[in-house]
Amino acid sequence: MTTNPALERLGVTASPLALLLLGRESDPGSERGVDCPGDLPPAADPQLAERAAAAKAALGDDVFVLGHHYQRDDVIAFADVTGDSFKLAQQAAARPDASSIVFCGVHFMAESADILTADHQQVILPDLAAGCSMADMATAEQVAQAWDDLLDAGVAADTVPVSYMNSSAAIKAFTGRHGGTICTSSNAERALGWAFGERRGKRVVFLPDQHLGRNTAIDRMGMSEADCVVYDPRRPGGGLTRAQLRDARMILWRGHCSVHGRFTRQCVDEVRARVPQVQVLVHPECQREVVAAADLVGSTEYIIKVVDEAPSGSVFAVGTELNLVQRLANRHPDKKIVFLDRTVCFCSTMNRIDMPHLVWTLEALARGETVNRITVDPEVATYARKALDQMLALP
């Protein structure tokens, strides 16, 4: 196996797992996969950057390219704006002159952009297989069953749904129908404060990420582990008794991020032993044991801000997606930045948005063709927009 000097600098050993060529092959046992109509440019084409630049220039202001922080560098180079999922959806809505929004992210992000943009705008996801394992852990049918369980337990009337931005449009619509709100990792505390305060809920059902919900409840809202229960959609009644549902303040959906969920307390202990004066900086999607052991915890935007503003010579072990950690290390050669885990792969679905897919998308638009348009059912969009608007109205 060949080594990668850039990854070695971050303290990372490449995973020995074989990876399928993005967009061309699929593993039915682990990923959805997708066949693209037409041929993608070859991945090794040295002219990909030139072709992307030419197509983007030809499109001018008619196209607006959004790039999530977790995207690979060669794709980010063509983004008009970079940011987290909600910031990018807001930016799309703020550009009504762009008839085409190319979202270099994952499916739920493109859905949110379609909900927030005008009818004359089209949102395009370069690879339809760019999904999110966390978002897929809560389906509309499962959440409807969970609400029925709350009704049966007699607690639905004073339970408020709070759904993470990393959820499907259908889950956001469920949240809007039941008077809840969407949150991000940046404003989860404000969302819970609203749910328990102005909304006067006795409890919150938080989905689909149990770790963000638990960490926010304990670290920001003064709750304890005993206030939290986990609803498992694969078990009858979520695996909870009626008494547990009645007594809980936080009903956490059994979901997680496949990237952040792999960090462990052992990773924290190992990096502290290996790297002198290190500060451990992690995302709140990490497991409770990791967050409790870290020095600093916050959203993607917070992580970037901390590293950018830290003095020269600072040392960080960062627990979030590897593309972003690499980018921060390259941007700050005067600081020592390592990855929290010694062995990890990139977010596989986020990395499906590669240069061949981006070029294919932009060149199709330049020919007057639309590929991979993301559209949300109007009724679903109406209720999802209600939940998103409630988030925007949070104090």
XYZ file of C-alpha atoms in Angstrom:
395
model
C 0.000 0.000 0.000
C 1.443 3.393 -0.978
C 1.809 6.104 1.630
C 0.364 9.592 1.472
C 2.737 12.258 2.897
C -0.128 14.713 3.472
C -2.018 12.184 5.589
C 1.146 11.140 7.431
C 1.614 14.786 8.460
C -1.828 14.607 10.122
C -0.886 11.419 11.949
C -3.182 9.319 9.790
C -2.559 5.882 8.334
C -4.538 5.116 5.177
C -7.281 2.526 5.528
C -6.440 -0.834 3.908
C -9.997 -1.165 2.618
C -10.447 -1.157 -1.146
C -12.622 1.694 -2.434
C -14.878 1.534 -5.457
C -14.467 4.108 -8.205
C -16.955 6.803 -7.305
C -20.020 6.909 -9.515
C -18.999 3.873 -11.560
C -19.396 0.949 -9.183
C -21.530 0.204 -6.135
C -21.664 -2.233 -3.274
C -25.327 -3.249 -2.791
C -24.541 -4.361 0.733
C -23.367 -0.947 1.919
C -24.225 1.855 -0.494
C -27.001 2.715 -2.906
C -24.792 3.442 -5.911
C -25.993 5.157 -9.075
C -25.561 4.880 -12.807
C -25.033 8.223 -14.512
C -26.683 8.770 -17.896
C -23.847 9.453 -20.302
C -20.130 9.042 -19.744
C -18.208 10.679 -16.945
C -14.811 12.138 -17.803
C -12.053 9.764 -16.677
C -10.943 10.385 -13.091
C -7.292 10.781 -14.129
C -8.022 13.352 -16.860
C -5.427 16.115 -16.324
C -7.715 18.613 -18.071
C -10.604 18.288 -15.612
C -9.848 21.591 -13.877
C -9.601 23.398 -17.219
C -12.883 21.899 -18.412
C -14.667 22.838 -15.169
C -13.338 26.393 -15.365
C -14.374 26.740 -19.018
C -17.901 25.447 -18.421
C -18.363 27.633 -15.328
C -17.147 30.698 -17.197
C -19.546 29.991 -20.062
C -22.458 29.766 -17.619
C -21.559 33.001 -15.860
C -24.055 34.227 -13.268
C -26.603 31.594 -14.337
C -24.837 29.040 -12.136
C -23.960 29.237 -8.454
C -21.714 26.496 -7.038
C -21.923 25.629 -3.335
C -19.224 23.598 -1.598
C -19.567 21.980 1.809
C -16.539 22.108 4.127
C -16.134 18.329 3.862
C -15.649 18.329 0.091
C -12.308 17.508 -1.458
C -10.013 20.438 -2.323
C -10.195 20.118 -6.109
C -13.989 20.472 -5.956
C -13.920 23.266 -3.342
C -11.722 25.260 -5.740
C -14.804 25.820 -7.955
C -17.225 26.739 -5.162
C -18.552 30.305 -5.092
C -19.299 29.851 -1.392
C -18.129 27.284 1.161
C -19.825 26.554 4.461
C -21.939 24.170 6.486
C -25.227 22.767 5.186
C -27.578 25.490 6.388
C -25.296 28.376 5.479
C -25.082 27.009 1.942
C -28.863 26.623 1.645
C -29.252 30.233 2.826
C -26.672 31.385 0.295
C -28.561 29.618 -2.483
C -31.780 31.411 -1.490
C -29.909 34.720 -1.485
C -28.900 34.330 -5.139
C -32.189 34.555 -7.080
C -30.359 35.564 -10.290
C -28.732 32.136 -10.516
C -31.074 29.810 -12.367
C -28.986 26.735 -11.468
C -27.583 25.878 -8.048
C -24.928 23.158 -8.145
C -24.692 21.763 -4.627
C -21.417 20.007 -3.877
C -22.593 18.286 -0.725
C -25.052 15.492 -0.002
C -28.703 14.810 -0.731
C -30.387 16.333 2.333
C -28.459 19.569 1.767
C -29.661 19.829 -1.814
C -33.228 19.178 -0.613
C -32.972 22.066 1.854
C -31.673 24.325 -0.895
C -34.612 23.368 -3.119
C -37.034 24.158 -0.280
C -35.502 27.592 0.354
C -34.928 28.717 -3.237
C -37.424 30.227 -5.667
C -39.511 28.237 -8.152
C -37.470 29.447 -11.131
C -34.265 27.999 -9.668
C -33.135 24.394 -10.038
C -30.897 22.614 -7.554
C -28.503 19.992 -8.898
C -26.541 17.315 -7.020
C -23.624 16.116 -9.177
C -23.924 12.518 -7.939
C -27.272 11.200 -6.687
C -25.470 8.615 -4.550
C -24.030 11.379 -2.379
C -26.271 10.678 0.574
C -25.850 10.758 4.344
C -25.835 7.653 6.503
C -27.178 9.614 9.468
C -30.095 11.068 7.506
C -30.905 7.571 6.231
C -31.222 6.288 9.816
C -34.633 7.958 10.205
C -37.285 7.280 7.575
C -40.686 8.963 7.414
C -42.405 5.659 8.183
C -40.246 5.017 11.232
C -40.798 8.507 12.625
C -44.565 8.251 12.063
C -44.533 4.990 14.054
C -42.524 6.651 16.821
C -45.118 9.426 17.064
C -47.852 6.783 17.307
C -45.924 5.257 20.200
C -45.855 8.660 21.903
C -49.599 9.006 21.327
C -50.191 5.567 22.836
C -48.112 6.552 25.861
C -50.158 9.733 26.249
C -47.151 12.046 25.914
C -47.320 13.338 22.326
C -49.307 16.469 23.253
C -46.473 17.909 25.325
C -43.572 16.545 23.247
C -41.782 18.851 20.793
C -39.835 17.449 17.808
C -36.443 19.012 17.219
C -34.723 17.672 14.109
C -31.138 18.149 13.090
C -30.437 19.798 9.757
C -28.875 16.479 8.733
C -32.242 14.912 7.980
C -34.395 14.285 4.936
C -37.048 16.710 3.707
C -39.678 14.211 4.889
C -38.343 14.372 8.467
C -38.218 18.155 8.328
C -41.850 18.125 7.136
C -42.827 15.845 10.042
C -41.170 18.349 12.361
C -43.082 21.246 10.830
C -46.417 19.405 10.991
C -45.979 18.848 14.717
C -44.901 22.369 15.626
C -41.201 21.686 16.024
C -38.036 23.232 14.715
C -34.893 22.331 12.824
C -31.498 22.963 14.411
C -27.858 22.950 13.442
C -24.888 22.003 15.578
C -24.383 25.746 16.108
C -27.862 26.540 17.463
C -29.002 23.254 19.036
C -28.909 24.854 22.492
C -31.191 27.685 21.354
C -33.541 25.186 19.695
C -33.866 23.150 22.899
C -34.293 26.320 24.941
C -37.183 27.332 22.679
C -38.766 23.860 22.830
C -38.722 23.738 26.637
C -39.381 27.446 27.073
C -41.577 29.302 24.583
C -42.998 26.056 23.183
C -43.512 24.739 26.745
C -42.713 21.136 25.964
C -42.153 18.671 28.776
C -39.887 16.633 26.578
C -38.179 16.729 23.183
C -37.881 13.983 20.611
C -34.521 14.726 18.989
C -33.599 13.154 15.668
C -31.766 11.691 13.918
C -28.430 12.162 15.775
C -28.479 10.904 19.341
C -25.007 12.252 20.142
C -25.686 15.896 19.269
C -28.931 15.717 21.254
C -27.319 14.108 24.303
C -24.232 16.336 24.326
C -26.302 19.500 23.988
C -28.749 18.435 26.700
C -26.008 17.588 29.207
C -23.368 20.223 28.433
C -25.612 23.148 27.502
C -28.974 22.529 29.163
C -27.855 21.152 32.536
C -29.527 17.774 32.098
C -28.162 14.394 33.119
C -27.806 11.041 31.419
C -30.900 9.943 33.353
C -32.970 12.590 31.545
C -32.172 10.947 28.190
C -33.538 7.757 26.651
C -32.771 6.297 23.233
C -35.598 5.347 20.873
C -34.572 2.440 18.630
C -36.830 2.343 15.535
C -35.940 -1.301 14.943
C -37.549 -2.438 18.210
C -41.242 -2.492 19.141
C -42.123 0.708 20.963
C -38.588 1.913 20.343
C -37.445 -0.494 23.037
C -38.906 1.818 25.705
C -41.712 1.442 28.214
C -44.499 3.996 28.550
C -43.047 5.017 31.899
C -39.650 5.674 30.296
C -41.255 7.832 27.618
C -43.261 9.766 30.219
C -40.272 10.353 32.500
C -37.758 11.325 29.815
C -36.899 14.917 28.968
C -34.920 13.963 25.865
C -36.069 11.114 23.619
C -33.046 10.575 21.405
C -33.351 8.827 18.052
C -30.879 5.984 17.619
C -28.866 7.551 14.818
C -25.306 8.774 14.423
C -22.721 10.101 11.970
C -20.576 7.292 10.592
C -17.530 9.598 10.549
C -17.825 11.314 13.939
C -19.168 8.179 15.597
C -15.928 6.292 15.038
C -13.861 8.535 17.338
C -13.376 6.955 20.776
C -12.010 7.861 24.189
C -9.015 5.714 23.265
C -8.327 8.098 20.352
C -8.264 11.029 22.792
C -5.977 9.266 25.270
C -3.636 8.104 22.504
C -3.229 11.531 20.932
C -2.594 13.166 24.319
C 0.193 10.629 24.953
C 1.646 11.049 21.469
C 1.414 14.815 20.852
C 2.751 17.217 23.509
C 0.593 20.253 24.440
C -2.232 19.104 22.182
C -5.725 20.567 22.463
C -8.446 18.122 21.482
C -11.091 19.875 19.366
C -14.149 17.842 18.359
C -17.587 18.105 16.791
C -20.654 17.514 19.030
C -21.731 14.627 16.774
C -18.992 12.616 18.531
C -19.840 10.076 21.220
C -20.400 11.316 24.763
C -17.132 9.849 26.060
C -15.172 11.757 23.409
C -16.925 15.074 24.005
C -16.468 14.744 27.779
C -12.730 14.153 27.339
C -12.148 16.911 24.750
C -10.834 20.405 25.462
C -13.060 22.187 22.955
C -16.358 21.153 21.356
C -18.295 22.886 18.620
C -19.776 22.966 15.143
C -17.804 22.849 11.924
C -17.817 26.649 11.733
C -16.637 26.795 15.359
C -13.789 24.371 14.664
C -12.629 26.478 11.736
C -12.840 29.694 13.791
C -10.862 28.230 16.697
C -8.047 26.998 14.467
C -7.973 30.168 12.338
C -7.774 32.455 15.387
C -5.334 30.372 17.438
C -1.821 31.811 17.846
C 1.104 30.484 15.854
C 2.528 27.335 17.392
C -0.829 26.031 18.622
C -1.312 22.267 18.560
C -4.689 20.662 17.795
C -6.051 17.151 17.357
C -9.278 17.630 15.425
C -12.170 15.172 15.504
C -14.169 15.837 12.354
C -14.136 14.914 8.653
C -10.634 14.441 7.268
C -10.947 16.709 4.205
C -11.568 19.689 6.475
C -8.754 18.748 8.849
C -6.346 18.487 5.920
C -7.476 21.868 4.604
C -6.942 23.510 7.983
C -3.475 21.974 8.265
C -2.513 23.217 4.812
C -3.864 26.690 5.594
C -1.924 26.950 8.847
C 1.602 25.559 8.385
C 2.636 27.524 11.496
C 0.367 25.355 13.657
C 0.500 21.620 14.319
C -2.815 20.049 13.332
C -3.332 16.296 13.507
C -6.345 14.058 12.962
C -7.866 12.607 16.123
C -7.904 9.028 14.801
C -4.809 7.247 13.515
C -6.699 5.279 10.842
C -9.796 6.497 9.042
C -11.263 6.931 5.605
C -12.939 10.078 4.305
C -16.722 10.449 4.371
C -17.475 8.075 1.501
C -20.738 9.672 0.363
C -19.490 13.264 0.589
C -16.493 12.217 -1.514
C -18.743 11.000 -4.307
C -18.829 14.595 -5.502
C -15.567 14.407 -7.418
C -14.147 16.293 -10.395
C -15.588 13.938 -13.052
C -19.104 14.453 -11.676
C -18.641 18.208 -11.317
C -17.351 18.555 -14.878
C -20.147 16.349 -16.211
C -22.724 18.519 -14.433
C -21.295 21.892 -15.522
C -20.739 20.845 -19.132
C -24.300 19.516 -19.329
C -25.635 22.864 -18.067
C -23.471 24.694 -20.598
C -25.158 22.612 -23.334
C -28.577 23.550 -21.954
C -29.163 20.171 -20.294
C -30.069 19.546 -16.645
C -28.853 16.429 -14.848
C -29.609 15.154 -11.349
C -32.101 17.854 -10.404
C -33.316 17.613 -6.801
C -36.968 18.456 -6.256
C -39.029 18.222 -3.083
C -42.763 17.441 -3.196
C -44.679 20.737 -2.713
C -46.633 19.557 0.342
C -43.489 18.181 1.958
C -41.679 21.414 1.132
C -44.438 23.517 2.745
C -44.170 21.814 6.138
C -40.379 21.487 5.948
C -40.180 25.207 5.229
C -42.324 25.844 8.316
C -39.793 24.019 10.496
C -36.856 25.778 8.815
C -38.531 29.163 9.261
C -39.012 28.391 12.942
C -35.274 27.812 13.199
C -34.613 31.146 11.534
C -36.895 32.795 14.093
C -35.014 31.367 17.083
C -33.677 34.081 19.390
